[in-house]
């Protein structure tokens, strides 16, 4: 989430080689999906109000949403799990009375109650298709600045049933590291390292 949505989108597309999947928003009272090819100037002339911009490269999907902060903050982290791990995450969330939101048939969010959510996906054909047809581009490390990095890392490890290594959780092939000095609430995006 950022107040600089167009600049953040341009960074992912221009510098990092992501593809724009679509922009989602409203024109008047109508919800619209805008495919790649429309400029921001054209959209603004039509009265488009952006809700989010979705970007994709290989196994990495990034959603940029409007927010109050110049430096992006993370609303949620998404992970793909096998069916057994997916059910285990939902069972832990239920046992710990954490809110679980299911949005349609494609999205399940677990609230961590520490400022961010975890989007969990069981195996699904559309995910497998993305991974099979993508290049080998993936996220090797994600660094987030947070007000209580040990707590935020610990919650991620606990919900996913993974080991905590000080301020870092290894989620598959990706190290998610929480660094000190960040804001309260949603963690601030500090750095990404792609493989």
PDB file of C-alpha atoms in Angstrom:
ATOM      1  CA  UNK A   1       0.000   0.000   0.000  1.00  0.00           C
ATOM      2  CA  UNK A   2       1.473   3.322  -1.045  1.00  0.00           C
ATOM      3  CA  UNK A   3       0.636   6.901  -1.972  1.00  0.00           C
ATOM      4  CA  UNK A   4       3.049   6.478  -4.915  1.00  0.00           C
ATOM      5  CA  UNK A   5       1.166   3.673  -6.666  1.00  0.00           C
ATOM      6  CA  UNK A   6       2.081   4.702 -10.223  1.00  0.00           C
ATOM      7  CA  UNK A   7       5.790   5.000  -9.361  1.00  0.00           C
ATOM      8  CA  UNK A   8       5.835   1.658  -7.541  1.00  0.00           C
ATOM      9  CA  UNK A   9       4.045  -0.013 -10.448  1.00  0.00           C
ATOM     10  CA  UNK A  10       6.549   1.548 -12.889  1.00  0.00           C
ATOM     11  CA  UNK A  11       9.474   0.183 -10.825  1.00  0.00           C
ATOM     12  CA  UNK A  12       8.174  -3.379 -10.985  1.00  0.00           C
ATOM     13  CA  UNK A  13       7.389  -3.178 -14.695  1.00  0.00           C
ATOM     14  CA  UNK A  14      10.304  -1.056 -15.937  1.00  0.00           C
ATOM     15  CA  UNK A  15      13.183  -2.044 -13.667  1.00  0.00           C
ATOM     16  CA  UNK A  16      12.255  -5.555 -12.550  1.00  0.00           C
ATOM     17  CA  UNK A  17      10.560  -6.876 -15.698  1.00  0.00           C
ATOM     18  CA  UNK A  18       7.159  -7.684 -14.214  1.00  0.00           C
ATOM     19  CA  UNK A  19       4.094  -7.877 -16.452  1.00  0.00           C
ATOM     20  CA  UNK A  20       1.054  -5.803 -15.648  1.00  0.00           C
ATOM     21  CA  UNK A  21      -1.781  -8.307 -15.208  1.00  0.00           C
ATOM     22  CA  UNK A  22      -4.511  -5.691 -14.806  1.00  0.00           C
ATOM     23  CA  UNK A  23      -5.621  -2.613 -12.915  1.00  0.00           C
ATOM     24  CA  UNK A  24      -8.833  -2.857 -10.939  1.00  0.00           C
ATOM     25  CA  UNK A  25     -10.981   0.021  -9.836  1.00  0.00           C
ATOM     26  CA  UNK A  26     -14.075   2.056 -10.597  1.00  0.00           C
ATOM     27  CA  UNK A  27     -15.369   4.442 -13.191  1.00  0.00           C
ATOM     28  CA  UNK A  28     -18.356   6.121 -11.642  1.00  0.00           C
ATOM     29  CA  UNK A  29     -20.383   3.382  -9.963  1.00  0.00           C
ATOM     30  CA  UNK A  30     -19.052   0.596 -12.178  1.00  0.00           C
ATOM     31  CA  UNK A  31     -16.333  -1.827 -11.118  1.00  0.00           C
ATOM     32  CA  UNK A  32     -13.875  -2.175 -13.992  1.00  0.00           C
ATOM     33  CA  UNK A  33     -10.869  -4.271 -14.894  1.00  0.00           C
ATOM     34  CA  UNK A  34      -8.382  -2.547 -17.169  1.00  0.00           C
ATOM     35  CA  UNK A  35      -6.087  -4.797 -19.149  1.00  0.00           C
ATOM     36  CA  UNK A  36      -2.510  -3.723 -19.971  1.00  0.00           C
ATOM     37  CA  UNK A  37      -2.178  -1.075 -22.662  1.00  0.00           C
ATOM     38  CA  UNK A  38      -4.111   1.822 -21.160  1.00  0.00           C
ATOM     39  CA  UNK A  39      -2.030   4.727 -19.904  1.00  0.00           C
ATOM     40  CA  UNK A  40      -2.643   6.369 -16.553  1.00  0.00           C
ATOM     41  CA  UNK A  41      -3.482   9.582 -18.430  1.00  0.00           C
ATOM     42  CA  UNK A  42      -6.222   7.829 -20.429  1.00  0.00           C
ATOM     43  CA  UNK A  43      -7.603   6.232 -17.279  1.00  0.00           C
ATOM     44  CA  UNK A  44      -7.620   9.523 -15.376  1.00  0.00           C
ATOM     45  CA  UNK A  45      -9.463  11.187 -18.271  1.00  0.00           C
ATOM     46  CA  UNK A  46     -12.166   8.496 -17.936  1.00  0.00           C
ATOM     47  CA  UNK A  47     -12.469   9.130 -14.184  1.00  0.00           C
ATOM     48  CA  UNK A  48     -10.837   5.831 -13.210  1.00  0.00           C
ATOM     49  CA  UNK A  49     -10.265   5.382  -9.466  1.00  0.00           C
ATOM     50  CA  UNK A  50      -7.729   2.643  -8.862  1.00  0.00           C
ATOM     51  CA  UNK A  51      -8.315  -0.016  -6.206  1.00  0.00           C
ATOM     52  CA  UNK A  52      -5.242  -2.085  -7.048  1.00  0.00           C
ATOM     53  CA  UNK A  53      -2.675  -2.893  -9.686  1.00  0.00           C
ATOM     54  CA  UNK A  54      -1.655  -6.546 -10.093  1.00  0.00           C
ATOM     55  CA  UNK A  55       1.805  -7.457 -11.385  1.00  0.00           C
ATOM     56  CA  UNK A  56       3.312 -10.878 -12.123  1.00  0.00           C
ATOM     57  CA  UNK A  57       6.655 -12.386 -12.975  1.00  0.00           C
ATOM     58  CA  UNK A  58       7.368 -16.090 -12.660  1.00  0.00           C
ATOM     59  CA  UNK A  59       6.298 -17.296  -9.218  1.00  0.00           C
ATOM     60  CA  UNK A  60       6.016 -13.745  -7.837  1.00  0.00           C
ATOM     61  CA  UNK A  61       2.713 -11.865  -7.751  1.00  0.00           C
ATOM     62  CA  UNK A  62       2.656  -8.297  -6.408  1.00  0.00           C
ATOM     63  CA  UNK A  63      -0.464  -6.269  -5.726  1.00  0.00           C
ATOM     64  CA  UNK A  64      -0.030  -2.522  -5.259  1.00  0.00           C
ATOM     65  CA  UNK A  65      -2.871  -0.634  -3.592  1.00  0.00           C
ATOM     66  CA  UNK A  66      -3.380   3.044  -2.797  1.00  0.00           C
ATOM     67  CA  UNK A  67      -2.438   3.972   0.752  1.00  0.00           C
ATOM     68  CA  UNK A  68      -1.259   6.848   2.911  1.00  0.00           C
ATOM     69  CA  UNK A  69       2.445   5.996   2.938  1.00  0.00           C
ATOM     70  CA  UNK A  70       5.122   6.998   0.433  1.00  0.00           C
ATOM     71  CA  UNK A  71       7.254   3.955   1.313  1.00  0.00           C
ATOM     72  CA  UNK A  72       5.063   0.902   0.647  1.00  0.00           C
ATOM     73  CA  UNK A  73       3.579  -1.009   3.563  1.00  0.00           C
ATOM     74  CA  UNK A  74       2.602  -4.647   3.404  1.00  0.00           C
ATOM     75  CA  UNK A  75      -1.039  -5.541   3.945  1.00  0.00           C
ATOM     76  CA  UNK A  76      -0.544  -9.270   3.442  1.00  0.00           C
ATOM     77  CA  UNK A  77       1.907 -11.982   2.447  1.00  0.00           C
ATOM     78  CA  UNK A  78       0.642 -14.748   0.165  1.00  0.00           C
ATOM     79  CA  UNK A  79       1.812 -18.360   0.257  1.00  0.00           C
ATOM     80  CA  UNK A  80       0.891 -21.499  -1.662  1.00  0.00           C
ATOM     81  CA  UNK A  81       0.594 -24.599   0.509  1.00  0.00           C
ATOM     82  CA  UNK A  82      -0.145 -28.251  -0.053  1.00  0.00           C
ATOM     83  CA  UNK A  83      -3.601 -29.339   1.093  1.00  0.00           C
ATOM     84  CA  UNK A  84      -2.382 -30.752   4.415  1.00  0.00           C
ATOM     85  CA  UNK A  85      -0.458 -27.577   5.340  1.00  0.00           C
ATOM     86  CA  UNK A  86      -3.391 -25.409   4.210  1.00  0.00           C
ATOM     87  CA  UNK A  87      -5.772 -27.268   6.528  1.00  0.00           C
ATOM     88  CA  UNK A  88      -3.217 -27.115   9.367  1.00  0.00           C
ATOM     89  CA  UNK A  89      -2.945 -23.311   9.003  1.00  0.00           C
ATOM     90  CA  UNK A  90      -6.730 -22.957   9.137  1.00  0.00           C
ATOM     91  CA  UNK A  91      -6.899 -25.257  12.178  1.00  0.00           C
ATOM     92  CA  UNK A  92      -4.238 -23.223  14.022  1.00  0.00           C
ATOM     93  CA  UNK A  93      -6.014 -19.972  13.165  1.00  0.00           C
ATOM     94  CA  UNK A  94      -9.323 -21.346  14.445  1.00  0.00           C
ATOM     95  CA  UNK A  95      -7.699 -22.727  17.606  1.00  0.00           C
ATOM     96  CA  UNK A  96      -6.106 -19.316  18.323  1.00  0.00           C
ATOM     97  CA  UNK A  97      -9.347 -17.422  17.479  1.00  0.00           C
ATOM     98  CA  UNK A  98      -7.710 -15.563  14.592  1.00  0.00           C
ATOM     99  CA  UNK A  99     -10.136 -14.143  12.031  1.00  0.00           C
ATOM    100  CA  UNK A 100     -10.216 -16.062   8.730  1.00  0.00           C
ATOM    101  CA  UNK A 101     -11.749 -14.393   5.678  1.00  0.00           C
ATOM    102  CA  UNK A 102     -12.643 -16.353   2.582  1.00  0.00           C
ATOM    103  CA  UNK A 103     -13.185 -14.186  -0.471  1.00  0.00           C
ATOM    104  CA  UNK A 104     -14.701 -16.155  -3.277  1.00  0.00           C
ATOM    105  CA  UNK A 105     -13.179 -19.465  -4.222  1.00  0.00           C
ATOM    106  CA  UNK A 106      -9.661 -18.124  -4.754  1.00  0.00           C
ATOM    107  CA  UNK A 107      -8.645 -16.182  -1.639  1.00  0.00           C
ATOM    108  CA  UNK A 108      -8.343 -17.049   2.052  1.00  0.00           C
ATOM    109  CA  UNK A 109      -6.836 -14.562   4.525  1.00  0.00           C
ATOM    110  CA  UNK A 110      -5.743 -15.186   8.101  1.00  0.00           C
ATOM    111  CA  UNK A 111      -5.419 -12.114  10.314  1.00  0.00           C
ATOM    112  CA  UNK A 112      -2.301 -12.175  12.455  1.00  0.00           C
ATOM    113  CA  UNK A 113      -3.500  -9.435  14.814  1.00  0.00           C
ATOM    114  CA  UNK A 114      -0.007  -7.864  14.568  1.00  0.00           C
ATOM    115  CA  UNK A 115      -0.573  -5.570  11.589  1.00  0.00           C
ATOM    116  CA  UNK A 116      -0.572  -7.791   8.526  1.00  0.00           C
ATOM    117  CA  UNK A 117      -2.486 -10.749   7.122  1.00  0.00           C
ATOM    118  CA  UNK A 118      -1.416 -14.006   5.508  1.00  0.00           C
ATOM    119  CA  UNK A 119      -3.122 -15.065   2.298  1.00  0.00           C
ATOM    120  CA  UNK A 120      -3.009 -18.851   2.046  1.00  0.00           C
ATOM    121  CA  UNK A 121      -3.690 -20.887  -1.083  1.00  0.00           C
ATOM    122  CA  UNK A 122      -4.122 -24.649  -1.294  1.00  0.00           C
ATOM    123  CA  UNK A 123      -2.990 -26.348  -4.511  1.00  0.00           C
ATOM    124  CA  UNK A 124      -5.120 -25.080  -7.374  1.00  0.00           C
ATOM    125  CA  UNK A 125      -4.906 -25.531 -11.117  1.00  0.00           C
ATOM    126  CA  UNK A 126      -4.609 -21.788 -11.831  1.00  0.00           C
ATOM    127  CA  UNK A 127      -1.646 -21.512  -9.442  1.00  0.00           C
ATOM    128  CA  UNK A 128       0.054 -24.562 -10.955  1.00  0.00           C
ATOM    129  CA  UNK A 129      -0.460 -23.066 -14.420  1.00  0.00           C
ATOM    130  CA  UNK A 130       1.218 -19.814 -13.336  1.00  0.00           C
ATOM    131  CA  UNK A 131       4.161 -21.681 -11.857  1.00  0.00           C
ATOM    132  CA  UNK A 132       4.491 -24.078 -14.799  1.00  0.00           C
ATOM    133  CA  UNK A 133       4.387 -21.319 -17.425  1.00  0.00           C
ATOM    134  CA  UNK A 134       6.478 -18.758 -15.578  1.00  0.00           C
ATOM    135  CA  UNK A 135      10.209 -18.399 -15.805  1.00  0.00           C
ATOM    136  CA  UNK A 136      12.232 -19.499 -12.788  1.00  0.00           C
ATOM    137  CA  UNK A 137      12.008 -15.996 -11.334  1.00  0.00           C
ATOM    138  CA  UNK A 138      11.186 -16.166  -7.625  1.00  0.00           C
ATOM    139  CA  UNK A 139      11.509 -14.215  -4.409  1.00  0.00           C
ATOM    140  CA  UNK A 140      14.625 -15.240  -2.481  1.00  0.00           C
ATOM    141  CA  UNK A 141      14.352 -12.748   0.384  1.00  0.00           C
ATOM    142  CA  UNK A 142      11.830 -10.213   1.617  1.00  0.00           C
ATOM    143  CA  UNK A 143      12.886  -7.655   4.235  1.00  0.00           C
ATOM    144  CA  UNK A 144      10.230  -5.784   6.172  1.00  0.00           C
ATOM    145  CA  UNK A 145      10.812  -3.065   8.770  1.00  0.00           C
ATOM    146  CA  UNK A 146       8.496  -3.418  11.750  1.00  0.00           C
ATOM    147  CA  UNK A 147       7.899  -1.985  15.196  1.00  0.00           C
ATOM    148  CA  UNK A 148       8.168  -5.409  16.872  1.00  0.00           C
ATOM    149  CA  UNK A 149      10.112  -7.567  14.442  1.00  0.00           C
ATOM    150  CA  UNK A 150      10.487 -10.549  16.773  1.00  0.00           C
ATOM    151  CA  UNK A 151       6.736 -10.682  17.398  1.00  0.00           C
ATOM    152  CA  UNK A 152       5.808 -10.232  13.737  1.00  0.00           C
ATOM    153  CA  UNK A 153       8.262 -12.922  12.634  1.00  0.00           C
ATOM    154  CA  UNK A 154       7.128 -15.234  15.434  1.00  0.00           C
ATOM    155  CA  UNK A 155       3.488 -14.959  14.446  1.00  0.00           C
ATOM    156  CA  UNK A 156       4.305 -15.784  10.806  1.00  0.00           C
ATOM    157  CA  UNK A 157       6.303 -18.838  11.898  1.00  0.00           C
ATOM    158  CA  UNK A 158       3.608 -19.998  14.317  1.00  0.00           C
ATOM    159  CA  UNK A 159       0.692 -19.684  11.888  1.00  0.00           C
ATOM    160  CA  UNK A 160       2.554 -21.418   9.065  1.00  0.00           C
ATOM    161  CA  UNK A 161       4.032 -24.062  11.396  1.00  0.00           C
ATOM    162  CA  UNK A 162       7.613 -23.121  10.517  1.00  0.00           C
ATOM    163  CA  UNK A 163      10.778 -22.505  12.502  1.00  0.00           C
ATOM    164  CA  UNK A 164      11.700 -19.023  13.629  1.00  0.00           C
ATOM    165  CA  UNK A 165      15.361 -18.086  13.262  1.00  0.00           C
ATOM    166  CA  UNK A 166      15.635 -14.888  15.300  1.00  0.00           C
ATOM    167  CA  UNK A 167      13.940 -12.380  12.975  1.00  0.00           C
ATOM    168  CA  UNK A 168      13.620 -14.648   9.927  1.00  0.00           C
ATOM    169  CA  UNK A 169      11.164 -17.275   8.709  1.00  0.00           C
ATOM    170  CA  UNK A 170      12.078 -19.560   5.798  1.00  0.00           C
ATOM    171  CA  UNK A 171       8.868 -19.886   3.769  1.00  0.00           C
ATOM    172  CA  UNK A 172       9.730 -22.454   1.126  1.00  0.00           C
ATOM    173  CA  UNK A 173      12.657 -20.979  -0.805  1.00  0.00           C
ATOM    174  CA  UNK A 174      12.016 -17.457   0.510  1.00  0.00           C
ATOM    175  CA  UNK A 175      13.509 -15.874   3.637  1.00  0.00           C
ATOM    176  CA  UNK A 176      11.081 -13.394   5.208  1.00  0.00           C
ATOM    177  CA  UNK A 177      13.099 -11.134   7.524  1.00  0.00           C
ATOM    178  CA  UNK A 178      11.612  -8.564   9.901  1.00  0.00           C
ATOM    179  CA  UNK A 179      13.958  -5.695  10.722  1.00  0.00           C
ATOM    180  CA  UNK A 180      13.711  -3.176  13.594  1.00  0.00           C
ATOM    181  CA  UNK A 181      12.894   0.494  13.204  1.00  0.00           C
ATOM    182  CA  UNK A 182       9.665   0.160  11.271  1.00  0.00           C
ATOM    183  CA  UNK A 183       6.244   1.672  11.847  1.00  0.00           C
ATOM    184  CA  UNK A 184       3.487   0.379  14.083  1.00  0.00           C
ATOM    185  CA  UNK A 185       0.917  -1.765  12.337  1.00  0.00           C
ATOM    186  CA  UNK A 186       1.634  -2.796   8.774  1.00  0.00           C
ATOM    187  CA  UNK A 187       5.314  -3.554   8.134  1.00  0.00           C
ATOM    188  CA  UNK A 188       7.204  -1.328   5.721  1.00  0.00           C
ATOM    189  CA  UNK A 189       8.738  -2.826   2.588  1.00  0.00           C
ATOM    190  CA  UNK A 190      12.494  -2.455   2.991  1.00  0.00           C
ATOM    191  CA  UNK A 191      14.096  -4.730   0.391  1.00  0.00           C
ATOM    192  CA  UNK A 192      13.455  -7.615  -1.976  1.00  0.00           C
ATOM    193  CA  UNK A 193      15.985 -10.019  -3.457  1.00  0.00           C
ATOM    194  CA  UNK A 194      14.850 -12.032  -6.442  1.00  0.00           C
ATOM    195  CA  UNK A 195      16.315 -15.283  -7.776  1.00  0.00           C
TER     196      UNK A 195
END
